[in-house]
mmCIF file of N, CA and C in Angstrom:
data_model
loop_
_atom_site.group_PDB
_atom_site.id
_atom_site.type_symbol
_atom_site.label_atom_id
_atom_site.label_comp_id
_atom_site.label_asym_id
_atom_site.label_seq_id
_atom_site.Cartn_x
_atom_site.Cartn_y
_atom_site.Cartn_z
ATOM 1 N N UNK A 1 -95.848 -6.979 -94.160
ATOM 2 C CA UNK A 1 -94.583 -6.925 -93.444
ATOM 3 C C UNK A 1 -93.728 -5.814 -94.040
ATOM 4 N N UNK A 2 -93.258 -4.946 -93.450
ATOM 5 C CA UNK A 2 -91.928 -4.019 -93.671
ATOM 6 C C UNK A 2 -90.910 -4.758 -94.508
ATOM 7 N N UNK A 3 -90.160 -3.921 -94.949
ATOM 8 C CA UNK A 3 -88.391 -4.175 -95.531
ATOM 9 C C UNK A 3 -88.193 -4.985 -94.891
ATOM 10 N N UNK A 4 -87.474 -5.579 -95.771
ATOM 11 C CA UNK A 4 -86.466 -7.143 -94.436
ATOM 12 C C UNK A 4 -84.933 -5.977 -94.094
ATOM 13 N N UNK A 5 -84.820 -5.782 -92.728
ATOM 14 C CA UNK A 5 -83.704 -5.376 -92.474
ATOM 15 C C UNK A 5 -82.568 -6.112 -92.706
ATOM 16 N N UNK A 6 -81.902 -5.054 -92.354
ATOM 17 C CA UNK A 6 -80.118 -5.596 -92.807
ATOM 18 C C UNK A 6 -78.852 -5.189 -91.552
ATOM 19 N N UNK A 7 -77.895 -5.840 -91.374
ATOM 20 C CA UNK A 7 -76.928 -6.096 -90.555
ATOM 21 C C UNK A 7 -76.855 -3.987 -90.127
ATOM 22 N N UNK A 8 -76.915 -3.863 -89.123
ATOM 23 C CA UNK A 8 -76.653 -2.357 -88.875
ATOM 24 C C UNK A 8 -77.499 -1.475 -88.244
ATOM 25 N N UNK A 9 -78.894 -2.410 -88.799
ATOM 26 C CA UNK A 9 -80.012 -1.820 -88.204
ATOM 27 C C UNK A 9 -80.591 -1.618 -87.353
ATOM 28 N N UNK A 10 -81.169 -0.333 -86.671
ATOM 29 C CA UNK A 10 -81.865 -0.249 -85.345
ATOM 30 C C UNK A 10 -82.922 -0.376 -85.762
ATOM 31 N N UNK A 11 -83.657 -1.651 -84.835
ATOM 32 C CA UNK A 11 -84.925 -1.904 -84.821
ATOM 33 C C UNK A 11 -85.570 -1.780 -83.057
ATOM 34 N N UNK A 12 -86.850 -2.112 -82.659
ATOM 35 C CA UNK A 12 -87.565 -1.972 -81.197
ATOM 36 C C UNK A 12 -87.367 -3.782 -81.088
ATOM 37 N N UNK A 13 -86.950 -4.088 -79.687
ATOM 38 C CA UNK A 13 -87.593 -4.759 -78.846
ATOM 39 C C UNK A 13 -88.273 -4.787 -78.208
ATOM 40 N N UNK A 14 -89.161 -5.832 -77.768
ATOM 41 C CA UNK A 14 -90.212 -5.680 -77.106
ATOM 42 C C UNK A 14 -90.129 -6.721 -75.712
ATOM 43 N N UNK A 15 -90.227 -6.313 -74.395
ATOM 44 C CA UNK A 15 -89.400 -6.448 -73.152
ATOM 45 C C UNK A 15 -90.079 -8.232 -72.828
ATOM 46 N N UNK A 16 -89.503 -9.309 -72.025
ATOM 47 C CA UNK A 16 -89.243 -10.239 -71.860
ATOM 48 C C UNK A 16 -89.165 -11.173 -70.943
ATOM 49 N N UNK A 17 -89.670 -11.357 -69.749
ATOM 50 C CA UNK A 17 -89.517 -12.376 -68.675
ATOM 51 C C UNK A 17 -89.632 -13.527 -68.799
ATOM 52 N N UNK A 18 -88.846 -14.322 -67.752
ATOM 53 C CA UNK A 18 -88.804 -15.634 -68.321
ATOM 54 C C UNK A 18 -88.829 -15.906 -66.917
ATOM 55 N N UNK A 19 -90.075 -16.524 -66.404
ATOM 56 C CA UNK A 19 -90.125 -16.980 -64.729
ATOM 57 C C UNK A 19 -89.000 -18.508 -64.587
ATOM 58 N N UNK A 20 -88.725 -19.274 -65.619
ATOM 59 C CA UNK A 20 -87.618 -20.278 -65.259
ATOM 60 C C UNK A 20 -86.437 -19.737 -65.051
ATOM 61 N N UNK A 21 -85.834 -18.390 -65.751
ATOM 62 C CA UNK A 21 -84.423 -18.049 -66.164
ATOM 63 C C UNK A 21 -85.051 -16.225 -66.445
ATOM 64 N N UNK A 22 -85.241 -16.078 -64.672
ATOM 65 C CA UNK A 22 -84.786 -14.775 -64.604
ATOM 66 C C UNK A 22 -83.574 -14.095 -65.425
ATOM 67 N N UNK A 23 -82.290 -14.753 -65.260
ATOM 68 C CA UNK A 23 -81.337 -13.895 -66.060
ATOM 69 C C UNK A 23 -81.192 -13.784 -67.401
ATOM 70 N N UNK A 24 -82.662 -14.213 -67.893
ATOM 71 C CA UNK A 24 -82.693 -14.005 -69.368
ATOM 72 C C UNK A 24 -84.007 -12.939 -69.643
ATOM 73 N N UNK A 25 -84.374 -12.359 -68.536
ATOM 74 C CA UNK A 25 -84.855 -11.377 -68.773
ATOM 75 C C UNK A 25 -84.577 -10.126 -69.562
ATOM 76 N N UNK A 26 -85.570 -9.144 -70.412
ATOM 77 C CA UNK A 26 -85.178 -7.941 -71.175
ATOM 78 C C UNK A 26 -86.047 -7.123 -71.221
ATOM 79 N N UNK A 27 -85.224 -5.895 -70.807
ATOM 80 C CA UNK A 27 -86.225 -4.747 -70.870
ATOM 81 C C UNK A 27 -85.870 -4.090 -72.687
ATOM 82 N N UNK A 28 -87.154 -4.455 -72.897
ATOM 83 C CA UNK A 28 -87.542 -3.734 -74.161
ATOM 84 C C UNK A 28 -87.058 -2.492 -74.993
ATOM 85 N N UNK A 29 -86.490 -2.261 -75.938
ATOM 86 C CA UNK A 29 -85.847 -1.027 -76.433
ATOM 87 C C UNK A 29 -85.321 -1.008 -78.033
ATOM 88 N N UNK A 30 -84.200 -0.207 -78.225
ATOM 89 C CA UNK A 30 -84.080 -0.251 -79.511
ATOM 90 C C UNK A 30 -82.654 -1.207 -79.445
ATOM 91 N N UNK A 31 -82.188 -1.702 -80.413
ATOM 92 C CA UNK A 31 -81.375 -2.964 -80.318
ATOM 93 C C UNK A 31 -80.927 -2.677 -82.154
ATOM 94 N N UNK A 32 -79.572 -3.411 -82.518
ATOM 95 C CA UNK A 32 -79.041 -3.174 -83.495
ATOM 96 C C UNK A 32 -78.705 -4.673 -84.085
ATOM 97 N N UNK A 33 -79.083 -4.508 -85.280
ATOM 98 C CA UNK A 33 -79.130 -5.881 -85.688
ATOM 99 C C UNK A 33 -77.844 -6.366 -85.827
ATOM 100 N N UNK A 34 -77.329 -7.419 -85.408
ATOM 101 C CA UNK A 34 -76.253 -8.056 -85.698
ATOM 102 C C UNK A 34 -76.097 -9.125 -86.766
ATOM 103 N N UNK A 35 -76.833 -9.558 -87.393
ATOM 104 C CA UNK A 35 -76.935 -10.431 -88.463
ATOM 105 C C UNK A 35 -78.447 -10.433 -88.690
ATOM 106 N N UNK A 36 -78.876 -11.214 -90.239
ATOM 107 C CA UNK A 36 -80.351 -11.612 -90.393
ATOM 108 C C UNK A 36 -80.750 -12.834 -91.198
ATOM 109 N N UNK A 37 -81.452 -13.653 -91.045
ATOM 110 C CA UNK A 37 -81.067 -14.765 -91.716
ATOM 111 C C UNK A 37 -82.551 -15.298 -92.088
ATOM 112 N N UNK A 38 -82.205 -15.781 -93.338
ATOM 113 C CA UNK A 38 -83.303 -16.165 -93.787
ATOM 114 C C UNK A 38 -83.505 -17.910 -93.746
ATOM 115 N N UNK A 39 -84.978 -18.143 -93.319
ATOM 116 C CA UNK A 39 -84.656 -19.735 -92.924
ATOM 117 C C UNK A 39 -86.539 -19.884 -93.572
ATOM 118 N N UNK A 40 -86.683 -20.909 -94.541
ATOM 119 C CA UNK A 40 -87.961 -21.086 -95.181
ATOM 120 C C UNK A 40 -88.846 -20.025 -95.622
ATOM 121 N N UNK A 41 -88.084 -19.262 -95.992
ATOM 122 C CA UNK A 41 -89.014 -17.962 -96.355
ATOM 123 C C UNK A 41 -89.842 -16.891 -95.133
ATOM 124 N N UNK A 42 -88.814 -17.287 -93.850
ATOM 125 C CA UNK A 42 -88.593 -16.747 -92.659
ATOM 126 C C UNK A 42 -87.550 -15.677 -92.369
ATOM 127 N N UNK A 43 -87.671 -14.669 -91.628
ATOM 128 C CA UNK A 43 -86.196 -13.710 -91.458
ATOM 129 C C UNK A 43 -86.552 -13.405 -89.901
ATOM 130 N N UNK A 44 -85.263 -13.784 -89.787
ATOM 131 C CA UNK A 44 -85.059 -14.023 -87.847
ATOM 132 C C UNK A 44 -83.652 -12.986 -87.936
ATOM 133 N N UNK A 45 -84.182 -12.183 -87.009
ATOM 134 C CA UNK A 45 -83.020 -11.235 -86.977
ATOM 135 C C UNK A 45 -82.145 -11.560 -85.259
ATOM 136 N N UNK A 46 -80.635 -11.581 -85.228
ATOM 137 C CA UNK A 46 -80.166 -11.713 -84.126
ATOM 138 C C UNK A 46 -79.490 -10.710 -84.160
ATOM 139 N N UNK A 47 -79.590 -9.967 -82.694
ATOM 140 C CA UNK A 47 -79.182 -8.505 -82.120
ATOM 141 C C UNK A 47 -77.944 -8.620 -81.203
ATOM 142 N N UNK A 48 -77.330 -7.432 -81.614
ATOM 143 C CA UNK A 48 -76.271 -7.246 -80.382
ATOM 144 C C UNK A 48 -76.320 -6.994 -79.081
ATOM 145 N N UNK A 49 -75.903 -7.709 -78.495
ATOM 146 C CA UNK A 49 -76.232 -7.473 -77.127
ATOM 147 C C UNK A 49 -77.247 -9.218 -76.680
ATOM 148 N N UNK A 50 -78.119 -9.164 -77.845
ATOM 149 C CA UNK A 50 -78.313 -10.665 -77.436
ATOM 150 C C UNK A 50 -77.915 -11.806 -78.288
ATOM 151 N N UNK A 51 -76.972 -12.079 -78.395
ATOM 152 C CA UNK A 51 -76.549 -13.172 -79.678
ATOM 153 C C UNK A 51 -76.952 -14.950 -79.545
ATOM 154 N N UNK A 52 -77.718 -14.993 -77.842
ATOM 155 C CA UNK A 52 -77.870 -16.244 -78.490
ATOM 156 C C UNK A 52 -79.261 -16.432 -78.595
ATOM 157 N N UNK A 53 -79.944 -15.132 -78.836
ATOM 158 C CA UNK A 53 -81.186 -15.065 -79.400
ATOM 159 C C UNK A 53 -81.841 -14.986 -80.823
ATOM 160 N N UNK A 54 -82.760 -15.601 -81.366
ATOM 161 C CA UNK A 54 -82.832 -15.240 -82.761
ATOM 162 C C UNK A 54 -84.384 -14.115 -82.469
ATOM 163 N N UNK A 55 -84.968 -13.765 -83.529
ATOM 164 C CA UNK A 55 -85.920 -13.292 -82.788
ATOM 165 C C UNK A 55 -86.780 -13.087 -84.319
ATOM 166 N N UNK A 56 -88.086 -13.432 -84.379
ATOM 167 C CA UNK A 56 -89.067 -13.307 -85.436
ATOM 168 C C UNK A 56 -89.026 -11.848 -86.189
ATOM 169 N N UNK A 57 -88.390 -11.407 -87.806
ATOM 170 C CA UNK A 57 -89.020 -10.645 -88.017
ATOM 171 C C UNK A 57 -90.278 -9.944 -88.186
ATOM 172 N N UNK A 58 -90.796 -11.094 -88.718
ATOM 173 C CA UNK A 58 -92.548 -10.966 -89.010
ATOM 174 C C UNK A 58 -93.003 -10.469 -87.544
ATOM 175 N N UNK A 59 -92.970 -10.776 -86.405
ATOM 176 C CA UNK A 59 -93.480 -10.748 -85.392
ATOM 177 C C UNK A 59 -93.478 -9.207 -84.984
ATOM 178 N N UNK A 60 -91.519 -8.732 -85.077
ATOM 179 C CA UNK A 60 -91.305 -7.356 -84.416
ATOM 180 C C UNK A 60 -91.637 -6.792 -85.535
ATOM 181 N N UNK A 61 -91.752 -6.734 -86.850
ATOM 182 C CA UNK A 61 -91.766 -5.656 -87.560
ATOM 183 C C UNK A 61 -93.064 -5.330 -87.244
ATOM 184 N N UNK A 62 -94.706 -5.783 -87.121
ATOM 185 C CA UNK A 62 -95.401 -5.386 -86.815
ATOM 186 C C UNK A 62 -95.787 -4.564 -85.754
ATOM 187 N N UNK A 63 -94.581 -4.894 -84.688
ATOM 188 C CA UNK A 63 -94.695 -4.129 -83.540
ATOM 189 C C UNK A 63 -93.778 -3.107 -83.561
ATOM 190 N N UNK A 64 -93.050 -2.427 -84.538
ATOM 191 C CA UNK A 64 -92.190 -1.397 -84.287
ATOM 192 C C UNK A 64 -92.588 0.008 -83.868
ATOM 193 N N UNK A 65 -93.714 0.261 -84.685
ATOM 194 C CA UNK A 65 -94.437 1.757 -84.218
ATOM 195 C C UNK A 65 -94.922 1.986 -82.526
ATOM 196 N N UNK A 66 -95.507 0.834 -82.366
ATOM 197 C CA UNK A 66 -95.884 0.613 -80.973
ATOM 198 C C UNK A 66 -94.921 0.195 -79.885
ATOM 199 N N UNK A 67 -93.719 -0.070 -80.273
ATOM 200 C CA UNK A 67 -92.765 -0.010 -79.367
ATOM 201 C C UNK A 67 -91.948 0.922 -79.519
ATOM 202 N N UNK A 68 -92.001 1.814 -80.707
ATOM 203 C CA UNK A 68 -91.372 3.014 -80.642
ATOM 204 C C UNK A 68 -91.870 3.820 -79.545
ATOM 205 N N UNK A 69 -93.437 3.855 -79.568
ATOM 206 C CA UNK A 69 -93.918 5.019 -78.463
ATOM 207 C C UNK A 69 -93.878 4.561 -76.672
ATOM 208 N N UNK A 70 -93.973 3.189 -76.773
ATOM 209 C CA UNK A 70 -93.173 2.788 -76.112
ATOM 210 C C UNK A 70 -92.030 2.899 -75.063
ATOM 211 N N UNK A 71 -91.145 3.035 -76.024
ATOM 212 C CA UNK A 71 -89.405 2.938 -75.132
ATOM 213 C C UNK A 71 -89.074 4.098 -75.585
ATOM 214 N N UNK A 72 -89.333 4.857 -77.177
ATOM 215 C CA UNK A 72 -88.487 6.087 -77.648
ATOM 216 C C UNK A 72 -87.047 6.048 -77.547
ATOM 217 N N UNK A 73 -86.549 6.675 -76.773
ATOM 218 C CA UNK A 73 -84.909 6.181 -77.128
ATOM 219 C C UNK A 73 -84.106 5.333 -76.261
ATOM 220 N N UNK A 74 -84.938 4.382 -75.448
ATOM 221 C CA UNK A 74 -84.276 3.539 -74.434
ATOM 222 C C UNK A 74 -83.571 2.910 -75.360
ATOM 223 N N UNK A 75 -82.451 2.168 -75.001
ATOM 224 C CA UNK A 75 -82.165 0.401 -75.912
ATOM 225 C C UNK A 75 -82.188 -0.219 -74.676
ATOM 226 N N UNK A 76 -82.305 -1.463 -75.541
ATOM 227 C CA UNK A 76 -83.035 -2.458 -75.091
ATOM 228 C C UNK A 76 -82.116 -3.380 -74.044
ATOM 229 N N UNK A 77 -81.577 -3.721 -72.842
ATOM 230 C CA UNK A 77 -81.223 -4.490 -72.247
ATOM 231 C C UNK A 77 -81.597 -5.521 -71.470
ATOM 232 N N UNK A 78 -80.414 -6.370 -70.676
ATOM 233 C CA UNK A 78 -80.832 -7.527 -69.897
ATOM 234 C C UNK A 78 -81.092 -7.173 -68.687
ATOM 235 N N UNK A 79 -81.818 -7.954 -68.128
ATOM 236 C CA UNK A 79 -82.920 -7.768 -66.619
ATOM 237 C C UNK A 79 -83.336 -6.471 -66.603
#
């Protein structure tokens, strides 16, 4: 796993449908961390723009290179 980021940081999202709750759909991009929190030796980072999301570090940090080439300089929004 990468650095554990910190409050400030641009990291990649990776895009999102949700067939119950269309309006929680996300197109994939770069996103800025708004807080990071550590929970059991876990770090769930929550982003601006989506705050009532938490979202796996372990998960995105593996995917950052590949969503860099990806999106490149999109950020990341809803629907």
């Amino acid at each position: 796993m990468e650095k554990i980021p910190k409050k400030g940081d641009i990291i990649y999202l990776e895009s999102a449908c949700y067939m119950d709750s269309p309006f929680r759909d996300i197109t994939g991009g770069k996103a800025r961390i708004q807080s990071v929190e550590e929970v059991n030796g876990n770090y769930w980072v929550v982003l601006e723009g989506f705050p009532t999301s938490k979202y796996s570090w372990a998960h995105l940090s593996e995917m950052q290179e590949y969503l860099r080439g990806q999106f490149g300089d999109s950020w990341a929004q809803k629907g």
